[in-house]
Tab-separated table of C-alpha atoms in Angstrom:
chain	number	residue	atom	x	y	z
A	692	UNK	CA	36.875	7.030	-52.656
A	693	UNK	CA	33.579	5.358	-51.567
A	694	UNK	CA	32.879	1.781	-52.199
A	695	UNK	CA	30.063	0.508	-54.082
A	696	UNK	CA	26.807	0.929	-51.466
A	697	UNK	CA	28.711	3.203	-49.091
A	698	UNK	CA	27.245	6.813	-48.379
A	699	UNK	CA	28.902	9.543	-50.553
A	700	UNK	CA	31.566	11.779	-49.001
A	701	UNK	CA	31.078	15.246	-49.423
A	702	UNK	CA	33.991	17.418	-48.147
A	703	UNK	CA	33.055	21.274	-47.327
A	704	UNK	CA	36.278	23.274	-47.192
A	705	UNK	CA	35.659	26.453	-45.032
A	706	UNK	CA	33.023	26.589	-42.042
A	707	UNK	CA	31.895	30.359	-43.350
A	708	UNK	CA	28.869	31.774	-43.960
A	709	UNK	CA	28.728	29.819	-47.504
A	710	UNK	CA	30.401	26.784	-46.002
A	711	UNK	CA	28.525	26.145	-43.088
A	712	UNK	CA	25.067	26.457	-44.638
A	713	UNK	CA	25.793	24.336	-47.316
A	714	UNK	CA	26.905	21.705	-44.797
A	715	UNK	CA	23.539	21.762	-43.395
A	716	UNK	CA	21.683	21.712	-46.121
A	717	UNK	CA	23.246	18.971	-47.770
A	718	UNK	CA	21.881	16.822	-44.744
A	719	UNK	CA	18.713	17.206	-46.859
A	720	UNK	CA	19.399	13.735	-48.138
A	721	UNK	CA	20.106	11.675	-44.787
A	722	UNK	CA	22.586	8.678	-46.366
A	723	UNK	CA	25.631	11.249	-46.693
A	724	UNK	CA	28.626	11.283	-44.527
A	725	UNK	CA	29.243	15.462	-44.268
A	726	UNK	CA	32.630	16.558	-43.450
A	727	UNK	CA	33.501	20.581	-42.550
A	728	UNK	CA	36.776	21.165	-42.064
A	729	UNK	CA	37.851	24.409	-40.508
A	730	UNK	CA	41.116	26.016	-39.366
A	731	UNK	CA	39.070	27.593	-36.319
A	732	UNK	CA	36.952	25.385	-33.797
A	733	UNK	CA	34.312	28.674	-33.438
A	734	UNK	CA	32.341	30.184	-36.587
A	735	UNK	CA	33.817	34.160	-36.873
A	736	UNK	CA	30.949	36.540	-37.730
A	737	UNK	CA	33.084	38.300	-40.453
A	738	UNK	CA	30.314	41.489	-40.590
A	739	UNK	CA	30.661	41.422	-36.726
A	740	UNK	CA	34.437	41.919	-36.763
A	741	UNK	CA	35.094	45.650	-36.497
A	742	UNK	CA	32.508	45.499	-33.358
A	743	UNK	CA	34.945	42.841	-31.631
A	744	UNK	CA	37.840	45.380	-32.937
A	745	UNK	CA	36.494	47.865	-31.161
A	746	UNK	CA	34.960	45.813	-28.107
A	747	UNK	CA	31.371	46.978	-28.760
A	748	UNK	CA	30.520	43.361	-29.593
A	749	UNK	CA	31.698	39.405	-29.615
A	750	UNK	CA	32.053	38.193	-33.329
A	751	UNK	CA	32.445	34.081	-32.661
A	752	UNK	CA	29.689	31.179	-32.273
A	753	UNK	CA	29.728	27.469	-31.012
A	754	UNK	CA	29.701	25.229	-33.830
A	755	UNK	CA	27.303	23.383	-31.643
A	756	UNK	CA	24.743	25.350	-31.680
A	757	UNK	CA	24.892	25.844	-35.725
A	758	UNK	CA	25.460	22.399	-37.237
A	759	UNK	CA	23.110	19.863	-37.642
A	760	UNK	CA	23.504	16.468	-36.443
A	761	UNK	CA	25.845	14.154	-37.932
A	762	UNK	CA	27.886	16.611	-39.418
A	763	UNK	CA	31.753	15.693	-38.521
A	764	UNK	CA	33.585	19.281	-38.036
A	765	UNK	CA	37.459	18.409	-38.579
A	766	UNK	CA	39.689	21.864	-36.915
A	767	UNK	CA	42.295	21.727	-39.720
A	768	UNK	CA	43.383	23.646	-42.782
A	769	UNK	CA	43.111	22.121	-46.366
A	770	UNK	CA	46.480	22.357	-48.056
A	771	UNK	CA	45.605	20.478	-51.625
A	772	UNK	CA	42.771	19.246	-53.323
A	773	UNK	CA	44.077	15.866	-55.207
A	774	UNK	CA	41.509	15.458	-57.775
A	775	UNK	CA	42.778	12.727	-59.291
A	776	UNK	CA	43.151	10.223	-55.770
A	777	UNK	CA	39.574	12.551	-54.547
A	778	UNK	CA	41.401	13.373	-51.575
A	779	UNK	CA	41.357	16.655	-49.171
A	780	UNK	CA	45.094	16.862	-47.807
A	781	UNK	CA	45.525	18.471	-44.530
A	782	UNK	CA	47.992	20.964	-42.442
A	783	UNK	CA	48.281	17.731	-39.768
A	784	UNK	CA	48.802	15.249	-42.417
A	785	UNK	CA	45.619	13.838	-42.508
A	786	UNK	CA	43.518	13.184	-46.094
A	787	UNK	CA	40.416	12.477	-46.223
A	788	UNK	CA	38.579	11.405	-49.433
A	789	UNK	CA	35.615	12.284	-51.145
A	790	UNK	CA	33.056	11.814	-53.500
A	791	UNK	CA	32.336	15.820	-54.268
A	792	UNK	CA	33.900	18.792	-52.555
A	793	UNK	CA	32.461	21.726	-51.911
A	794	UNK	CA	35.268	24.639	-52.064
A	795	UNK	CA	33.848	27.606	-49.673
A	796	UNK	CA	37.131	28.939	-48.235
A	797	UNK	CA	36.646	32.417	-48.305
A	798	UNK	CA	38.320	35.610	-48.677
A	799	UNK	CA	41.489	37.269	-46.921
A	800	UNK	CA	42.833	40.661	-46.377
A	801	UNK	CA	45.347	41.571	-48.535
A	802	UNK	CA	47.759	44.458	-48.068
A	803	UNK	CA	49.205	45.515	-51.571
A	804	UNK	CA	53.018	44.252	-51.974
A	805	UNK	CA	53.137	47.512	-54.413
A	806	UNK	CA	52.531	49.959	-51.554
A	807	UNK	CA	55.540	49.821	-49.371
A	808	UNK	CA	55.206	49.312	-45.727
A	809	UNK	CA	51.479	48.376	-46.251
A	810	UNK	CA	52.327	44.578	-45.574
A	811	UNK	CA	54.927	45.063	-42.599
A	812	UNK	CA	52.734	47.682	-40.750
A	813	UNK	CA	49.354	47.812	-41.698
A	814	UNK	CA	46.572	45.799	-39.881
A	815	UNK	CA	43.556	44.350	-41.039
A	816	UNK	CA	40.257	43.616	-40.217
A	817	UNK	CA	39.149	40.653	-42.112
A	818	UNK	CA	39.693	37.392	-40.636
A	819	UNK	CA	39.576	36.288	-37.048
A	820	UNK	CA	43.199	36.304	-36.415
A	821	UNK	CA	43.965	39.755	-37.832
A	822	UNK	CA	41.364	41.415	-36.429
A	823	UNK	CA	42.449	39.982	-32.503
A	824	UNK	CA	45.820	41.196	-33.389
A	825	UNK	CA	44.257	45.173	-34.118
A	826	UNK	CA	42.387	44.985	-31.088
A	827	UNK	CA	45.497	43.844	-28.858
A	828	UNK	CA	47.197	47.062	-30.694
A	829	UNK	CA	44.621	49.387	-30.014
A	830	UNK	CA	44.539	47.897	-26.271
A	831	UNK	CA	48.409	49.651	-26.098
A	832	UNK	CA	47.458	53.074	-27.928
A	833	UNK	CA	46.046	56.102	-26.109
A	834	UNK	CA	43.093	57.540	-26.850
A	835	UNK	CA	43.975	60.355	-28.730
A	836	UNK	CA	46.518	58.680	-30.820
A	837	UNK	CA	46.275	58.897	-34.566
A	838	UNK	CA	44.325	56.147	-36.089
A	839	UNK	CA	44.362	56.304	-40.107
A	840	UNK	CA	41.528	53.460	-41.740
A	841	UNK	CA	42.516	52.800	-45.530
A	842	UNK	CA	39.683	52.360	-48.129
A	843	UNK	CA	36.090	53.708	-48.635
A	844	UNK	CA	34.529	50.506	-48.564
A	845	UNK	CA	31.842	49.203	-46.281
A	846	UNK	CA	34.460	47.576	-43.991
A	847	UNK	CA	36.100	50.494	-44.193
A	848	UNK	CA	33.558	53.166	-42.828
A	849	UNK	CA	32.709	50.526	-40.263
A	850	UNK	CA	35.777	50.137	-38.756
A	851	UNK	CA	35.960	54.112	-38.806
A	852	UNK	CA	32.846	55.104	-37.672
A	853	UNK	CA	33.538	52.410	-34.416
A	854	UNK	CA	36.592	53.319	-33.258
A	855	UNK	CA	35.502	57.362	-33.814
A	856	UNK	CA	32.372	56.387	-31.803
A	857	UNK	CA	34.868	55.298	-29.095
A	858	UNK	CA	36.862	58.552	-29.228
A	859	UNK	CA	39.529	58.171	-31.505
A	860	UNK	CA	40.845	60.299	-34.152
A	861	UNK	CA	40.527	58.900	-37.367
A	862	UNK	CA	41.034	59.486	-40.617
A	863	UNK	CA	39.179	57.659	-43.255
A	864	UNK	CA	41.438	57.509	-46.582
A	865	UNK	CA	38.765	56.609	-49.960
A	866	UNK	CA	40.950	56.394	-52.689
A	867	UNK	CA	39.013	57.109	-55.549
A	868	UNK	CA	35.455	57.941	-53.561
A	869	UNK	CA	33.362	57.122	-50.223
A	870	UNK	CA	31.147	54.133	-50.080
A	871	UNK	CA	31.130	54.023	-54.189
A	872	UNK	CA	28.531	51.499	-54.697
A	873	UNK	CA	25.897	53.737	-52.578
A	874	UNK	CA	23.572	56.273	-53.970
A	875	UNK	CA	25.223	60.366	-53.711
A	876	UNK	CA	22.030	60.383	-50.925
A	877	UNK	CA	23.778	57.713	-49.150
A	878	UNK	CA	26.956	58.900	-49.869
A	879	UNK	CA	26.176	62.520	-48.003
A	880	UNK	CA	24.262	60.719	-45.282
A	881	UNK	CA	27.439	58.386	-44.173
A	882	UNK	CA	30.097	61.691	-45.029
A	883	UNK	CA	27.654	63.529	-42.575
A	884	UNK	CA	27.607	61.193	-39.770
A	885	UNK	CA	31.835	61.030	-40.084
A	886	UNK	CA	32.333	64.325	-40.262
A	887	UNK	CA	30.063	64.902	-37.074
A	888	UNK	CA	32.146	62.414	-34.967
A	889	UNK	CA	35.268	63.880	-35.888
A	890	UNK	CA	36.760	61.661	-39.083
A	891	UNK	CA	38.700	63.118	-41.602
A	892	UNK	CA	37.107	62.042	-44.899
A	893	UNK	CA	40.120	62.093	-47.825
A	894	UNK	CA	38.662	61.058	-50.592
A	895	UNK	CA	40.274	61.152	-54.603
A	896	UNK	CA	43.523	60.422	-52.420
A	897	UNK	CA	45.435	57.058	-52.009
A	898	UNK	CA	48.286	55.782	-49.798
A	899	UNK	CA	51.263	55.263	-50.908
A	900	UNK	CA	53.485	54.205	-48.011
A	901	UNK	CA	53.044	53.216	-44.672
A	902	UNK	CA	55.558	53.403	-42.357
A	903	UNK	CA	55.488	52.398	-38.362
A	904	UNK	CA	54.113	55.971	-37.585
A	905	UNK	CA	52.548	57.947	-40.568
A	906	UNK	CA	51.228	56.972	-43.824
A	907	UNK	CA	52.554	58.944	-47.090
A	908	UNK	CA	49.308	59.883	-49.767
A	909	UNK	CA	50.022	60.037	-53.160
A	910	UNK	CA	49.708	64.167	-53.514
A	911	UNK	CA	53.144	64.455	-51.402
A	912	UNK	CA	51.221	64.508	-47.812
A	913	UNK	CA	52.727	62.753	-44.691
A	914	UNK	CA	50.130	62.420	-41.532
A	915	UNK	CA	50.708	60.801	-38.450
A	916	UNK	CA	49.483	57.469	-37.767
A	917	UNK	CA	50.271	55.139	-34.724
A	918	UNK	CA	48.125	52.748	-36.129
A	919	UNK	CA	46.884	51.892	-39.978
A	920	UNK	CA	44.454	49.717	-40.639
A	921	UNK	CA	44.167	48.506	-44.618
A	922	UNK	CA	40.451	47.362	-45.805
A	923	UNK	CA	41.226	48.590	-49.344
A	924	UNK	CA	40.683	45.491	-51.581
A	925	UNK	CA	40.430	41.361	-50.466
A	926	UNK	CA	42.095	38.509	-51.763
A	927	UNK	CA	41.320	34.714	-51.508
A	928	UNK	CA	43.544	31.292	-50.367
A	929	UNK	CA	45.677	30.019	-52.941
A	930	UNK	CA	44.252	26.383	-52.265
A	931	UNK	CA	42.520	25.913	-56.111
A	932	UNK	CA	45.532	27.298	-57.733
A	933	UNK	CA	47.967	25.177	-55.420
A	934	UNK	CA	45.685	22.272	-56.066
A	935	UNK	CA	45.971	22.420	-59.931
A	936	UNK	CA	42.670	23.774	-60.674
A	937	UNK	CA	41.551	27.317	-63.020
A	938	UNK	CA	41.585	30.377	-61.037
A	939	UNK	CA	40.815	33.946	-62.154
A	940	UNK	CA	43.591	37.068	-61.848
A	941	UNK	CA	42.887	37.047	-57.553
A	942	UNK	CA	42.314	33.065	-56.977
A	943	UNK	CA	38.970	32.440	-57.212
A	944	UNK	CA	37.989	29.197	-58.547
A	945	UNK	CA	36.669	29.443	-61.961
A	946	UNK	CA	33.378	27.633	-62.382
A	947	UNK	CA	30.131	27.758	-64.251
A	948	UNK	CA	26.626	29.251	-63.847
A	949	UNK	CA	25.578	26.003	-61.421
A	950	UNK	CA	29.160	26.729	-59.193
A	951	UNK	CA	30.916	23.499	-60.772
A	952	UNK	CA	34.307	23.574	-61.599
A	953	UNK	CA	35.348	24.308	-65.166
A	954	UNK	CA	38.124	21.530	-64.793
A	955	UNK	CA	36.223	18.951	-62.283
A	956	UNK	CA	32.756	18.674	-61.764
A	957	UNK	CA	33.394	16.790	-58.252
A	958	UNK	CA	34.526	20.179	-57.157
A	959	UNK	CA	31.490	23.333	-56.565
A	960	UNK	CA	32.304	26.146	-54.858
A	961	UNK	CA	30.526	28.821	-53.178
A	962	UNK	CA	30.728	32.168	-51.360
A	963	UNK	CA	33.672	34.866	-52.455
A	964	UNK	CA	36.119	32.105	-53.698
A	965	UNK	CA	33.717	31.597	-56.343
A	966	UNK	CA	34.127	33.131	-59.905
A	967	UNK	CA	31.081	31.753	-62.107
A	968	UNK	CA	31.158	32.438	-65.557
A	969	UNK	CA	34.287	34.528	-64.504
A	970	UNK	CA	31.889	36.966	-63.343
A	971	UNK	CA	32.056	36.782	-59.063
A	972	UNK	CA	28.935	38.116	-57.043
A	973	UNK	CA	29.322	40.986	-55.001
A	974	UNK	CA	31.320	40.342	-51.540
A	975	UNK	CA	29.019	39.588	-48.867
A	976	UNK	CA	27.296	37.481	-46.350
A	977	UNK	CA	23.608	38.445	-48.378
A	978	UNK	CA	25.076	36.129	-51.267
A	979	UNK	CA	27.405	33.983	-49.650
A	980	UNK	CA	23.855	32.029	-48.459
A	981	UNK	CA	22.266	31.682	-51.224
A	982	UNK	CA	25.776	30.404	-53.035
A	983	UNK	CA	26.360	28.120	-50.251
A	984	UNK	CA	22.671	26.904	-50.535
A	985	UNK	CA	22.986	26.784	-54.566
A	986	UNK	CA	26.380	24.732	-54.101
A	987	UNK	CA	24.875	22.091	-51.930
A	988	UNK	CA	21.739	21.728	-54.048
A	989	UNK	CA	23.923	21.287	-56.948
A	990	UNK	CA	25.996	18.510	-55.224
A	991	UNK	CA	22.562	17.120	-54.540
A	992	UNK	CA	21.444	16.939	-57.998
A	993	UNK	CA	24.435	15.570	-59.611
A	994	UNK	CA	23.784	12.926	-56.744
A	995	UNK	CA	20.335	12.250	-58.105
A	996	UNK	CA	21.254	12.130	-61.741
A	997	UNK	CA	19.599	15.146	-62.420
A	998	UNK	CA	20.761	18.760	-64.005
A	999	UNK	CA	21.724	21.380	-61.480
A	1000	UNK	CA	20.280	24.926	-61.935
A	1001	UNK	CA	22.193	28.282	-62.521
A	1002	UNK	CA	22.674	30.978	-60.483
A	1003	UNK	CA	19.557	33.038	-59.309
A	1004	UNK	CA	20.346	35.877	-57.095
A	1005	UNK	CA	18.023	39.318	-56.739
A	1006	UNK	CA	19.902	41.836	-54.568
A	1007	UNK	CA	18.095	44.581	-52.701
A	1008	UNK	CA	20.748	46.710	-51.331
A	1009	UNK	CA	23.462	46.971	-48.396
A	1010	UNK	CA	23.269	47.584	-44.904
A	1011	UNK	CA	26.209	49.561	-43.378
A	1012	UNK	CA	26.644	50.451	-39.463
A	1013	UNK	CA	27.447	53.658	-38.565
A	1014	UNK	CA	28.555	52.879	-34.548
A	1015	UNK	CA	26.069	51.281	-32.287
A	1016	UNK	CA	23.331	54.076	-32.911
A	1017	UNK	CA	22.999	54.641	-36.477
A	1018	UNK	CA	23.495	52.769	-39.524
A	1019	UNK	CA	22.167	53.120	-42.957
A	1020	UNK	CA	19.999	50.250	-45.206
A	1021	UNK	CA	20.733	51.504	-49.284
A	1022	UNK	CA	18.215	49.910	-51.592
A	1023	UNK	CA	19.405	48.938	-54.925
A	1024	UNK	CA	17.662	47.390	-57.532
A	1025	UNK	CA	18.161	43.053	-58.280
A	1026	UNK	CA	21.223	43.752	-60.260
A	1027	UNK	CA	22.774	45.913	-57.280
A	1028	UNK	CA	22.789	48.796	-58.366
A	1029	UNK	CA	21.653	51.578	-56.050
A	1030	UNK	CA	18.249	53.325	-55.834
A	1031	UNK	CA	18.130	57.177	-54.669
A	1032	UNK	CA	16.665	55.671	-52.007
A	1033	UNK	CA	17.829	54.625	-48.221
A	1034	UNK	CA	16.818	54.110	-44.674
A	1035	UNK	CA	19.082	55.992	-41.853
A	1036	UNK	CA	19.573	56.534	-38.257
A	1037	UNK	CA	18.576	54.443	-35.574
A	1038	UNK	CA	16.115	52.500	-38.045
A	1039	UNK	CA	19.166	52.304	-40.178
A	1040	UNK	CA	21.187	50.989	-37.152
A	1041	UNK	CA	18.327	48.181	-36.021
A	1042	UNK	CA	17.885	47.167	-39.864
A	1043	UNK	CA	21.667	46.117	-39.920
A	1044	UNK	CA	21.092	44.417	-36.554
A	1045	UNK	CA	18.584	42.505	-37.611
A	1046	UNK	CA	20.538	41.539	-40.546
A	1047	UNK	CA	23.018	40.375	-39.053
A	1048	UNK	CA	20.861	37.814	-36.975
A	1049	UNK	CA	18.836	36.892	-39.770
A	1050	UNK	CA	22.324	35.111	-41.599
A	1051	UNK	CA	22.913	33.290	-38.295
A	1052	UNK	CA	19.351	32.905	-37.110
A	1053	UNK	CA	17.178	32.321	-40.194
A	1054	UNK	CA	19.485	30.955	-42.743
A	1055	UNK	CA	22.492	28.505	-40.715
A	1056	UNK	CA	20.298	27.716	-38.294
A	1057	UNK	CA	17.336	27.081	-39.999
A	1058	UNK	CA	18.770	24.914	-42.587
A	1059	UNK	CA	20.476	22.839	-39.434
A	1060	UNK	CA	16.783	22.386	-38.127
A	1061	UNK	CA	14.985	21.730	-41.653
A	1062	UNK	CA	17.196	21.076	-44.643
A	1063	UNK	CA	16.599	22.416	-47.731
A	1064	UNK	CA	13.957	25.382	-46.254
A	1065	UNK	CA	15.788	28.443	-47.153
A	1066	UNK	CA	15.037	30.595	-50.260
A	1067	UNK	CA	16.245	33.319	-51.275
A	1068	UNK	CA	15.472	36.216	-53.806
A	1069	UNK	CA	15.734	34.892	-57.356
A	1070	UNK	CA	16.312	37.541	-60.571
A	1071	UNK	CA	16.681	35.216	-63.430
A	1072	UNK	CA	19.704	33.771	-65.107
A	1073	UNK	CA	22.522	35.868	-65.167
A	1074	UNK	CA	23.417	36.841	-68.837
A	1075	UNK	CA	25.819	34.944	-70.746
A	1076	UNK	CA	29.686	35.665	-71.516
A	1077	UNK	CA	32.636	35.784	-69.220
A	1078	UNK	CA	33.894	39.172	-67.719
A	1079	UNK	CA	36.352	41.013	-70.209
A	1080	UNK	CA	39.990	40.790	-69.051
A	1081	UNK	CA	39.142	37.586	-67.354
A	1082	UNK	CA	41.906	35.312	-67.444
A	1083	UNK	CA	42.012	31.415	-66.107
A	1084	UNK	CA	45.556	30.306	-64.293
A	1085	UNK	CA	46.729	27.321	-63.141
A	1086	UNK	CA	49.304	26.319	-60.540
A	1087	UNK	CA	52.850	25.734	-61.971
């Protein structure tokens, strides 16, 4: 713990999107001693992963050239959060104390243990580490060897509509629909591109097996697959739960409507480990800014003495890539739902680009070059009252 006069340690846990703004921000008030710790030395461009899948793109940064000075960046992973001793333990044995933490460690892929075979020989696409591993696999495959993509999500038709672009025959298994968060415009659009490049759209249809070189659906059907990739669903680190601290069902820190902890208020989180209210914002690098913006700022109040402010997020839509030449923008309205209303084509395609440099460009960097500068959208305080069928667990 600090000593009387000493600057205040603030611990960010996760070098993200969320975690690596709100490091920068932070430095808004210049007597802090900043700590990011990171299990990679390079930031991963999460949205930019099915691109270095499919080696249509590079999906890592320099730290360097995001952080702002003074900012310590420790290459480790946090194993426990000892809020009792206000200590960060470490994979190398290292702890490093800490007036507040902020907990921004992200989201994982996550295979479902109920669907056998899913876990031994499915791949996935969502971290660094997993998604070097798919590319080295589709290095060995041929061409024209069957590729089957699990889940209708945005990750999902992106990772489809890449490798198709390349060649491949894909199949593109939905589950319950196709992008279901889109407008039926939207819907048709991104169905109409697939079909054109040669995807097989299942949708009302879910796996249930994979095995090394097919994938079983739940109607009785077998079709070969020498490679599966799952994007259905996401799933967080266990490091709240294994630190003693609320989670909800998945392990998302519980917190309220300013990102605090429910058990510690030394402890804010931010991006899609975050479950305010019980309620979690929409997966995605639009709101994992603005959370790891509100997080710092809320670290920085309790630091002045004064009262942090609630959650304020307006959403305008989603951007989803289609290949390198055509994407689609859906609008939606600030509570996210969609408008009949999108952009596609190659103005879709350039709007995603753009996008995606605008996180990197004109939020992280930004906030390394003038602290405190970014805003965001703001729709009012969300309304009160948990989630139903929210529950809280701890660690046993």
């Amino acid at each position: 713990m600090s000593e009387h006069n000493s600057p205040s340690k603030v611990v960010v846990i996760g070098g993200g999107y969320a975690g690596t703004l709100a490091a920068n921000r932070l430095r808004a008030r210049p007597d802090l001693d900043i700590t990011l710790i990171n299990p990679r030395p390079d930031f991963v461009e999460r949205i930019r992963l099915h691109q270095y899948v499919a080696r249509s793109g590079e999906a890592t940064i320099d730290y360097d050239t995001l952080l702002g000075s003074g900012i310590k960046l420790v290459v480790d992973r946090a194993t426990r959060i000892d809020t009792t001793a206000r200590e960060v333990r470490l994979a190398s044995g290292r702890a490093l104390d800490y007036d507040y933490v902020i907990y921004a460690v992200g989201s994982t892929g996550a295979a479902p243990a109920a669907v056998p075979g899913a876990a031994g020989h499915a791949c996935d696409v969502a971290e660094w580490e997993s998604a070097r591993r798919l590319r080295a696999r589709l290095d060995e495959l041929p061409l024209d060897a069957p590729v089957t993509v699990v889940g209708g999500g945005l990750t999902g038709i992106e990772t489809a509509a890449e490798l198709a672009e390349q060649g491949r025959g894909i199949t593109l298994v939905c589950g319950s629909a196709l992008a279901p968060t889109f407008s039926a415009a939207g819907r048709r659009y991104i169905a109409a591109w697939l079909t054109r490049h040669g995807v097989a759209v299942l949708e009302g249809v879910s796996v249930t097996e994979v095995r090394q070189d097919a994938v079983v659906l739940a109607d009785g059907g077998v079709r070969p697959s020498a490679l599966t990739v799952w994007t259905a669903g996401f799933g967080v680190p266990d490091l709240a739960a294994a630190s003693g601290l609320r989670t909800d069902g998945i392990g998302r820190l519980l917190t309220d409507e300013t990102l605090t902890s429910i058990d510690d208020d030394r402890v804010i989180a931010a991006g899609d480990a975050a479950a305010p209210s019980g309620r979690p914002l929409r997966m995605s690098g639009y709101a994992a800014g603005p959370l790891g913006a509100q997080a710092a700022d809320t670290v920085l109040s309790r630091l002045a003495g004064t009262e942090p402010a609630v959650i304020e997020l307006a959403f305008s839509g989603a951007c989803v890539s289609l290949g390198r030449r055509a994407g689609i923008r859906q609008l939606a309205r600030k509570d996210d739902t969609a408008l009949n209303l999108y952009i596609g084509g190659r103005a879709g395609a350039a709007i995603k680009e753009l996008t995606c440099k605008f996180v990197v460009a004109k939020r992280i960097r930004r906030e390394a070059a003038r602290p405190g500068s970014m805003g965001w959208p703001k729709g009012g305080p969300r309304p009160v009252g948990a989630a139903p069928g929210v529950r809280g667990v701890t660690s046993a």
